[in-house]
mmCIF file of C-alpha atoms and ligand atoms in Angstrom:
data_model
loop_
_atom_site.group_PDB
_atom_site.id
_atom_site.type_symbol
_atom_site.label_atom_id
_atom_site.label_comp_id
_atom_site.label_asym_id
_atom_site.label_seq_id
_atom_site.Cartn_x
_atom_site.Cartn_y
_atom_site.Cartn_z
ATOM 1 C CA MET A 119 2.412 -11.788 32.046
ATOM 2 C CA SER A 120 2.074 -15.369 30.926
ATOM 3 C CA PRO A 121 0.823 -16.230 27.413
ATOM 4 C CA GLU A 122 -2.326 -17.670 29.036
ATOM 5 C CA ALA A 123 -3.160 -14.384 30.728
ATOM 6 C CA GLY A 124 -5.484 -13.105 27.963
ATOM 7 C CA GLY A 125 -5.496 -9.343 27.812
ATOM 8 C CA GLN A 126 -5.817 -6.986 24.915
ATOM 9 C CA ALA A 127 -3.655 -5.610 22.125
ATOM 10 C CA VAL A 128 -3.949 -2.360 20.216
ATOM 11 C CA VAL A 129 -3.121 -2.712 16.531
ATOM 12 C CA VAL A 130 -2.754 0.497 14.538
ATOM 13 C CA GLY A 131 -3.143 -0.135 10.809
ATOM 14 C CA ALA A 132 -5.357 -3.134 11.531
ATOM 15 C CA THR A 133 -7.029 -3.054 8.100
ATOM 16 C CA GLY A 134 -3.669 -3.089 6.303
ATOM 17 C CA ALA A 135 -1.586 -5.980 5.048
ATOM 18 C CA VAL A 136 0.820 -6.109 8.000
ATOM 19 C CA GLY A 137 -1.626 -4.965 10.678
ATOM 20 C CA GLY A 138 -4.298 -7.395 9.468
ATOM 21 C CA ALA A 139 -1.930 -10.366 9.611
ATOM 22 C CA VAL A 140 -0.754 -9.297 13.084
ATOM 23 C CA LEU A 141 -4.340 -8.913 14.286
ATOM 24 C CA ARG A 142 -5.230 -12.449 13.145
ATOM 25 C CA ARG A 143 -2.180 -13.896 14.958
ATOM 26 C CA LEU A 144 -2.913 -12.029 18.159
ATOM 27 C CA ARG A 145 -6.530 -13.192 18.077
ATOM 28 C CA LYS A 146 -5.304 -16.784 17.668
ATOM 29 C CA ALA A 147 -3.080 -16.179 20.704
ATOM 30 C CA GLY A 148 -6.246 -15.351 22.681
ATOM 31 C CA LEU A 149 -5.970 -11.562 22.917
ATOM 32 C CA SER A 150 -8.820 -9.151 22.370
ATOM 33 C CA VAL A 151 -7.803 -6.553 19.810
ATOM 34 C CA VAL A 152 -8.609 -2.860 19.572
ATOM 35 C CA ALA A 153 -8.331 -2.303 15.821
ATOM 36 C CA VAL A 154 -7.278 1.208 14.785
ATOM 37 C CA ALA A 155 -7.444 2.710 11.284
ATOM 38 C CA ARG A 156 -9.220 5.654 9.665
ATOM 39 C CA ASP A 157 -11.735 3.770 7.509
ATOM 40 C CA GLU A 158 -14.686 3.136 9.813
ATOM 41 C CA SER A 159 -16.598 0.828 7.485
ATOM 42 C CA ARG A 160 -13.671 -1.559 6.977
ATOM 43 C CA LEU A 161 -13.163 -1.738 10.736
ATOM 44 C CA ALA A 162 -16.866 -2.409 11.262
ATOM 45 C CA GLY A 163 -16.643 -5.292 8.776
ATOM 46 C CA MET A 164 -13.779 -6.844 10.740
ATOM 47 C CA ALA A 165 -15.633 -6.510 14.025
ATOM 48 C CA ALA A 166 -18.762 -8.077 12.505
ATOM 49 C CA ASP A 167 -16.681 -11.120 11.540
ATOM 50 C CA ASP A 168 -15.013 -11.430 14.950
ATOM 51 C CA PRO A 169 -16.514 -10.285 18.272
ATOM 52 C CA GLY A 170 -13.007 -10.231 19.764
ATOM 53 C CA VAL A 171 -12.176 -7.196 17.635
ATOM 54 C CA LEU A 172 -13.228 -3.745 18.855
ATOM 55 C CA PRO A 173 -13.167 -1.163 16.060
ATOM 56 C CA CYS A 174 -11.549 2.159 16.868
ATOM 57 C CA PRO A 175 -11.722 4.593 13.962
ATOM 58 C CA ALA A 176 -8.968 7.133 14.543
ATOM 59 C CA ASP A 177 -6.239 9.005 12.716
ATOM 60 C CA VAL A 178 -3.042 8.520 14.729
ATOM 61 C CA GLY A 179 -1.594 11.546 12.975
ATOM 62 C CA GLU A 180 -3.977 13.628 15.101
ATOM 63 C CA ASP A 181 -3.770 14.265 18.841
ATOM 64 C CA ARG A 182 -7.426 13.411 19.433
ATOM 65 C CA SER A 183 -6.740 9.777 18.447
ATOM 66 C CA GLY A 184 -5.263 9.271 21.920
ATOM 67 C CA ALA A 185 -8.583 9.794 23.696
ATOM 68 C CA LEU A 186 -10.412 7.549 21.206
ATOM 69 C CA ILE A 187 -7.918 4.720 21.712
ATOM 70 C CA ALA A 188 -7.952 5.102 25.504
ATOM 71 C CA THR A 189 -11.761 4.913 25.539
ATOM 72 C CA ALA A 190 -11.776 1.784 23.350
ATOM 73 C CA CYS A 191 -9.219 0.053 25.593
ATOM 74 C CA GLU A 192 -11.157 0.987 28.711
ATOM 75 C CA ARG A 193 -14.268 -0.587 27.143
ATOM 76 C CA VAL A 194 -12.375 -3.846 26.636
ATOM 77 C CA GLY A 195 -11.178 -3.487 30.231
ATOM 78 C CA GLU A 196 -8.247 -5.907 30.098
ATOM 79 C CA PRO A 197 -4.526 -5.229 30.601
ATOM 80 C CA VAL A 198 -2.812 -4.014 27.448
ATOM 81 C CA ARG A 199 -0.263 -6.692 26.633
ATOM 82 C CA MET A 200 0.832 -5.324 23.290
ATOM 83 C CA VAL A 201 0.742 -2.140 21.247
ATOM 84 C CA VAL A 202 1.569 -2.476 17.565
ATOM 85 C CA GLN A 203 2.148 0.586 15.391
ATOM 86 C CA ALA A 204 1.741 -0.668 11.799
ATOM 87 C CA ALA A 205 0.174 2.363 10.137
ATOM 88 C CA GLY A 206 1.161 2.623 6.496
ATOM 89 C CA LEU A 207 2.816 5.742 5.147
ATOM 90 C CA PRO A 208 1.598 7.540 2.033
ATOM 91 C CA ALA A 209 3.917 7.021 -0.956
ATOM 92 C CA SER A 210 6.460 9.846 -1.054
ATOM 93 C CA GLY A 211 8.629 9.016 -4.065
ATOM 94 C CA PRO A 212 12.400 9.037 -4.488
ATOM 95 C CA LEU A 213 14.877 11.592 -3.136
ATOM 96 C CA SER A 214 14.992 13.407 -6.469
ATOM 97 C CA SER A 215 11.322 14.394 -6.288
ATOM 98 C CA VAL A 216 10.199 14.008 -2.665
ATOM 99 C CA ASP A 217 8.349 16.998 -1.216
ATOM 100 C CA PRO A 218 10.669 18.112 1.612
ATOM 101 C CA GLY A 219 7.706 19.082 3.780
ATOM 102 C CA LEU A 220 6.248 15.584 3.471
ATOM 103 C CA LEU A 221 9.184 14.123 5.403
ATOM 104 C CA GLY A 222 7.969 15.870 8.539
ATOM 105 C CA THR A 223 4.426 14.644 7.936
ATOM 106 C CA LEU A 224 5.639 11.044 7.655
ATOM 107 C CA VAL A 225 7.583 11.293 10.903
ATOM 108 C CA GLY A 226 4.572 12.933 12.570
ATOM 109 C CA LEU A 227 2.360 10.041 11.508
ATOM 110 C CA LYS A 228 4.592 7.109 12.314
ATOM 111 C CA LEU A 229 6.553 8.380 15.320
ATOM 112 C CA GLY A 230 3.934 10.809 16.589
ATOM 113 C CA GLY A 231 1.336 8.057 16.114
ATOM 114 C CA LEU A 232 3.396 5.621 18.164
ATOM 115 C CA LEU A 233 3.775 8.133 20.995
ATOM 116 C CA ARG A 234 0.063 8.984 20.929
ATOM 117 C CA VAL A 235 -1.021 5.360 21.250
ATOM 118 C CA VAL A 236 1.558 4.510 23.910
ATOM 119 C CA ARG A 237 0.544 7.512 26.023
ATOM 120 C CA ALA A 238 -3.134 6.646 25.551
ATOM 121 C CA VAL A 239 -2.708 3.172 27.021
ATOM 122 C CA GLU A 240 0.004 4.012 29.565
ATOM 123 C CA PRO A 241 -2.162 3.362 32.680
ATOM 124 C CA MET A 242 -3.055 -0.090 31.282
ATOM 125 C CA LEU A 243 0.545 -1.192 30.679
ATOM 126 C CA GLY A 244 2.307 -3.445 33.167
ATOM 127 C CA PRO A 245 5.239 -5.821 33.502
ATOM 128 C CA GLY A 246 5.355 -7.990 30.362
ATOM 129 C CA SER A 247 3.564 -5.477 28.131
ATOM 130 C CA ARG A 248 5.169 -5.044 24.697
ATOM 131 C CA LEU A 249 5.511 -1.905 22.578
ATOM 132 C CA VAL A 250 6.094 -2.921 18.964
ATOM 133 C CA ALA A 251 6.818 -0.593 16.061
ATOM 134 C CA VAL A 252 6.842 -1.834 12.485
ATOM 135 C CA GLY A 253 9.667 -0.086 10.697
ATOM 136 C CA GLY A 254 11.510 -1.289 7.640
ATOM 137 C CA HIS A 255 14.762 -2.475 6.156
ATOM 138 C CA PHE A 256 15.468 0.802 4.329
ATOM 139 C CA GLY A 257 15.699 2.591 7.672
ATOM 140 C CA SER A 258 19.106 1.000 8.197
ATOM 141 C CA GLU A 259 19.994 0.566 4.496
ATOM 142 C CA PRO A 260 19.543 4.081 3.050
ATOM 143 C CA GLN A 261 18.486 4.213 -0.603
ATOM 144 C CA PRO A 262 17.409 7.311 -2.557
ATOM 145 C CA GLN A 263 14.551 5.326 -4.142
ATOM 146 C CA THR A 264 12.830 4.906 -0.777
ATOM 147 C CA CYS A 265 13.623 8.288 0.722
ATOM 148 C CA GLY A 266 10.576 8.893 2.937
ATOM 149 C CA ALA A 267 10.294 5.373 4.334
ATOM 150 C CA GLY A 268 14.041 5.245 4.939
ATOM 151 C CA VAL A 269 14.183 8.514 6.868
ATOM 152 C CA THR A 270 11.058 7.713 8.879
ATOM 153 C CA ASN A 271 12.089 4.185 9.794
ATOM 154 C CA ALA A 272 15.577 5.358 10.832
ATOM 155 C CA ALA A 273 13.977 7.891 13.171
ATOM 156 C CA LEU A 274 11.583 5.214 14.419
ATOM 157 C CA ALA A 275 14.539 3.018 15.443
ATOM 158 C CA ASN A 276 15.821 5.887 17.571
ATOM 159 C CA LEU A 277 12.424 6.436 19.199
ATOM 160 C CA VAL A 278 12.059 2.742 20.014
ATOM 161 C CA ARG A 279 15.387 2.801 21.853
ATOM 162 C CA GLN A 280 14.188 5.830 23.815
ATOM 163 C CA LEU A 281 10.948 4.013 24.689
ATOM 164 C CA ALA A 282 13.023 1.022 25.784
ATOM 165 C CA ASP A 283 14.963 3.218 28.221
ATOM 166 C CA HIS A 284 11.868 5.007 29.465
ATOM 167 C CA TYR A 285 9.500 2.066 29.965
ATOM 168 C CA GLY A 286 12.032 -0.700 30.711
ATOM 169 C CA PRO A 287 12.165 0.061 34.439
ATOM 170 C CA ARG A 288 8.396 -0.680 34.560
ATOM 171 C CA GLY A 289 8.932 -4.104 32.961
ATOM 172 C CA VAL A 290 7.457 -2.902 29.659
ATOM 173 C CA THR A 291 9.596 -3.871 26.656
ATOM 174 C CA ALA A 292 9.979 -2.053 23.339
ATOM 175 C CA HIS A 293 10.816 -3.621 19.976
ATOM 176 C CA LEU A 294 11.349 -2.636 16.385
ATOM 177 C CA VAL A 295 10.315 -5.089 13.695
ATOM 178 C CA ALA A 296 12.037 -4.192 10.443
ATOM 179 C CA PRO A 297 10.757 -6.124 7.442
ATOM 180 C CA GLY A 298 12.400 -6.014 4.066
ATOM 181 C CA PRO A 299 10.199 -5.400 1.034
ATOM 182 C CA LEU A 300 6.971 -7.324 1.624
ATOM 183 C CA ASP A 301 4.829 -9.211 -0.804
ATOM 184 C CA THR A 302 1.885 -6.796 -0.467
ATOM 185 C CA GLU A 303 -0.485 -4.527 -2.373
ATOM 186 C CA ARG A 304 1.427 -1.589 -0.935
ATOM 187 C CA LEU A 305 4.686 -2.736 -2.538
ATOM 188 C CA SER A 306 2.885 -3.268 -5.847
ATOM 189 C CA ARG A 307 1.586 0.301 -5.622
ATOM 190 C CA LEU A 308 5.087 1.615 -4.858
ATOM 191 C CA ALA A 309 6.469 -0.417 -7.771
ATOM 192 C CA GLU A 310 3.776 1.025 -10.029
ATOM 193 C CA ALA A 311 4.774 4.536 -8.941
ATOM 194 C CA ALA A 312 8.466 3.794 -9.537
ATOM 195 C CA ALA A 313 7.797 2.469 -13.029
ATOM 196 C CA HIS A 314 8.365 6.019 -14.348
ATOM 197 C CA ARG A 315 12.029 5.056 -14.661
ATOM 198 C CA GLY A 316 11.095 3.308 -17.891
ATOM 199 C CA ILE A 317 10.813 -0.179 -16.449
ATOM 200 C CA THR A 318 7.708 -2.172 -15.649
ATOM 201 C CA ARG A 319 6.093 -2.795 -12.273
ATOM 202 C CA ASP A 320 7.223 -6.448 -12.388
ATOM 203 C CA GLU A 321 10.792 -5.404 -13.090
ATOM 204 C CA VAL A 322 10.676 -3.082 -10.092
ATOM 205 C CA LEU A 323 9.375 -5.960 -7.941
ATOM 206 C CA ASP A 324 12.232 -8.130 -9.236
ATOM 207 C CA GLU A 325 14.675 -5.414 -8.152
ATOM 208 C CA TYR A 326 13.199 -5.611 -4.647
ATOM 209 C CA ARG A 327 13.582 -9.412 -4.670
ATOM 210 C CA GLU A 328 17.235 -9.004 -5.659
ATOM 211 C CA HIS A 329 17.942 -7.350 -2.304
ATOM 212 C CA SER A 330 17.572 -10.816 -0.755
ATOM 213 C CA PRO A 331 20.212 -13.446 -1.516
ATOM 214 C CA MET A 332 17.235 -15.832 -1.580
ATOM 215 C CA HIS A 333 15.549 -13.679 -4.260
ATOM 216 C CA ARG A 334 12.386 -13.442 -2.251
ATOM 217 C CA LEU A 335 10.085 -10.976 -0.603
ATOM 218 C CA THR A 336 9.241 -11.460 3.069
ATOM 219 C CA THR A 337 5.553 -12.239 3.685
ATOM 220 C CA VAL A 338 3.192 -10.510 6.088
ATOM 221 C CA ASP A 339 2.552 -13.829 7.852
ATOM 222 C CA GLU A 340 6.270 -14.033 8.638
ATOM 223 C CA VAL A 341 6.124 -10.553 10.151
ATOM 224 C CA ALA A 342 3.011 -11.463 12.163
ATOM 225 C CA TRP A 343 4.752 -14.602 13.437
ATOM 226 C CA ALA A 344 7.628 -12.476 14.787
ATOM 227 C CA VAL A 345 5.294 -9.988 16.436
ATOM 228 C CA ALA A 346 3.291 -12.733 18.154
ATOM 229 C CA LEU A 347 6.544 -14.346 19.340
ATOM 230 C CA LEU A 348 7.190 -11.212 21.370
ATOM 231 C CA LEU A 349 4.271 -12.190 23.644
ATOM 232 C CA ASP A 350 6.413 -14.969 25.104
ATOM 233 C CA PRO A 351 7.946 -14.131 28.503
ATOM 234 C CA GLU A 352 11.404 -14.976 27.107
ATOM 235 C CA ALA A 353 11.075 -12.067 24.655
ATOM 236 C CA VAL A 354 12.126 -9.788 27.529
ATOM 237 C CA ALA A 355 15.669 -10.603 26.347
ATOM 238 C CA LEU A 356 14.861 -8.802 23.069
ATOM 239 C CA HIS A 357 14.078 -5.549 24.886
ATOM 240 C CA GLY A 358 15.191 -2.631 22.709
ATOM 241 C CA ALA A 359 16.231 -4.908 19.849
ATOM 242 C CA THR A 360 15.424 -4.764 16.152
ATOM 243 C CA LEU A 361 14.080 -7.900 14.539
ATOM 244 C CA ALA A 362 15.238 -7.748 10.929
ATOM 245 C CA LEU A 363 12.798 -9.733 8.798
ATOM 246 C CA ASP A 364 14.431 -9.011 5.470
ATOM 247 C CA SER A 365 15.200 -12.489 4.106
ATOM 248 C CA GLY A 366 18.923 -11.745 4.318
ATOM 249 C CA ALA A 367 18.848 -8.393 2.535
ATOM 250 C CA ARG A 368 20.696 -6.411 5.202
ATOM 251 C CA ARG A 369 24.339 -5.546 4.410
ATOM 252 C CA GLY A 370 25.267 -3.954 7.767
ATOM 253 C CA LEU A 371 26.643 -6.247 10.455
ATOM 254 C CA PHE A 372 24.772 -4.549 13.320
HETATM 255 N N1 NAP B 265 4.552 -3.291 2.478
HETATM 256 C C1 NAP B 265 5.870 -3.328 2.536
HETATM 257 O O1 NAP B 265 6.585 -3.707 1.595
HETATM 258 C C2 NAP B 265 6.571 -2.924 3.799
HETATM 259 C C3 NAP B 265 7.908 -3.268 3.965
HETATM 260 C C4 NAP B 265 8.551 -2.903 5.124
HETATM 261 C C5 NAP B 265 7.863 -2.202 6.095
HETATM 262 N N2 NAP B 265 6.567 -1.884 5.913
HETATM 263 C C6 NAP B 265 5.895 -1.103 6.946
HETATM 264 O O2 NAP B 265 4.743 -1.775 7.403
HETATM 265 C C7 NAP B 265 3.742 -0.831 7.754
HETATM 266 C C8 NAP B 265 2.389 -1.239 7.196
HETATM 267 O O3 NAP B 265 2.493 -1.441 5.816
HETATM 268 P P1 NAP B 265 1.320 -2.179 5.011
HETATM 269 O O4 NAP B 265 1.943 -2.769 3.820
HETATM 270 O O5 NAP B 265 0.531 -3.050 5.939
HETATM 271 O O6 NAP B 265 0.432 -0.904 4.604
HETATM 272 P P2 NAP B 265 -1.116 -0.891 4.088
HETATM 273 O O7 NAP B 265 -1.551 -2.237 3.655
HETATM 274 O O8 NAP B 265 -1.206 0.257 3.162
HETATM 275 O O9 NAP B 265 -1.956 -0.578 5.421
HETATM 276 C C9 NAP B 265 -1.833 0.641 6.079
HETATM 277 C C10 NAP B 265 -2.721 0.620 7.311
HETATM 278 O O10 NAP B 265 -2.468 1.816 8.064
HETATM 279 C C11 NAP B 265 -3.723 2.492 8.271
HETATM 280 N N3 NAP B 265 -3.427 3.909 8.372
HETATM 281 C C12 NAP B 265 -2.830 4.705 7.449
HETATM 282 N N4 NAP B 265 -2.736 5.960 7.904
HETATM 283 C C13 NAP B 265 -3.301 5.959 9.150
HETATM 284 C C14 NAP B 265 -3.527 6.961 10.120
HETATM 285 N N5 NAP B 265 -3.145 8.231 9.905
HETATM 286 N N6 NAP B 265 -4.118 6.618 11.279
HETATM 287 C C15 NAP B 265 -4.513 5.346 11.505
HETATM 288 N N7 NAP B 265 -4.326 4.351 10.619
HETATM 289 C C16 NAP B 265 -3.731 4.657 9.456
HETATM 290 C C17 NAP B 265 -4.575 2.091 7.050
HETATM 291 O O11 NAP B 265 -5.957 2.234 7.254
HETATM 292 P P3 NAP B 265 -6.734 3.603 6.862
HETATM 293 O O12 NAP B 265 -6.261 4.009 5.502
HETATM 294 O O13 NAP B 265 -8.181 3.243 6.949
HETATM 295 O O14 NAP B 265 -6.351 4.580 7.912
HETATM 296 C C18 NAP B 265 -4.210 0.612 6.979
HETATM 297 O O15 NAP B 265 -4.891 -0.096 7.986
HETATM 298 C C19 NAP B 265 4.219 0.520 7.239
HETATM 299 O O16 NAP B 265 4.643 1.285 8.323
HETATM 300 C C20 NAP B 265 5.385 0.213 6.366
HETATM 301 O O17 NAP B 265 6.402 1.209 6.453
HETATM 302 C C21 NAP B 265 5.887 -2.241 4.801
#
């Protein structure tokens, strides 16, 4: 599909920091967007501001979200050029205190959610369609402080490679976008929660910055830029790849 072809995107987590920035980029690129999140009133507000946004209140942790998303996409009636799974995970705490049962819930939400939305739009996918999962740096750089996100995003990387194998023969590409710590409300909340270690929220944020040799946090606009780049036909060469948007934080070579 060429960038001029129009079409629609499904953005899960559209009211969040990452999903919201992605939605705005995709709208600028000329795509209609089916915006998925649980909070109906926030979605309605977005749709009131932009007629190119169709609100789809749904919980992607539940099976019935699939039918809701499929119905919304059918209403838009255009080919699905991109699916973005950017649902946020609830804070789960460090390894020392994480509820073991919560790990399964997190995987069910992020990986199960990705599968639900992909299956929902499957008949509307075609050559050039993109499946994009937003994972995170700690999936490949394990750290006991970010236990739940690390485990979930590692599993997500595996699922994305499976999707790449499964959908590649149809010309549909799959991608993992793995940001480092982002300058967002969510990170502030996580820092607040981690402040029990006897250090302040700002000191925790500084620790996150220290992961980058540039002493910076990646921004959501940088993540949205990378996601929108995947619309280009040349992005077929990135099929199955992980885009690490971590401002140099990654230690592993591959
Ligand atoms: N922030 C960071 O530092 C950072 C760094 C690396 C990676 N990431 C990844 O980026 C993703 C998004 O993070 P964020 O900072 O944008 O989070 P956020 O601002 O908290 O937004 C989360 C979004 O997900 C939606 N959501 C949550 N649970 C949902 C569910 N069950 N079904 C449907 N929608 C759901 C929320 O809306 P409702 O509550 O209305 O459902 C909201 O739109 C996460 O997967 C995270 O792991 C974040």
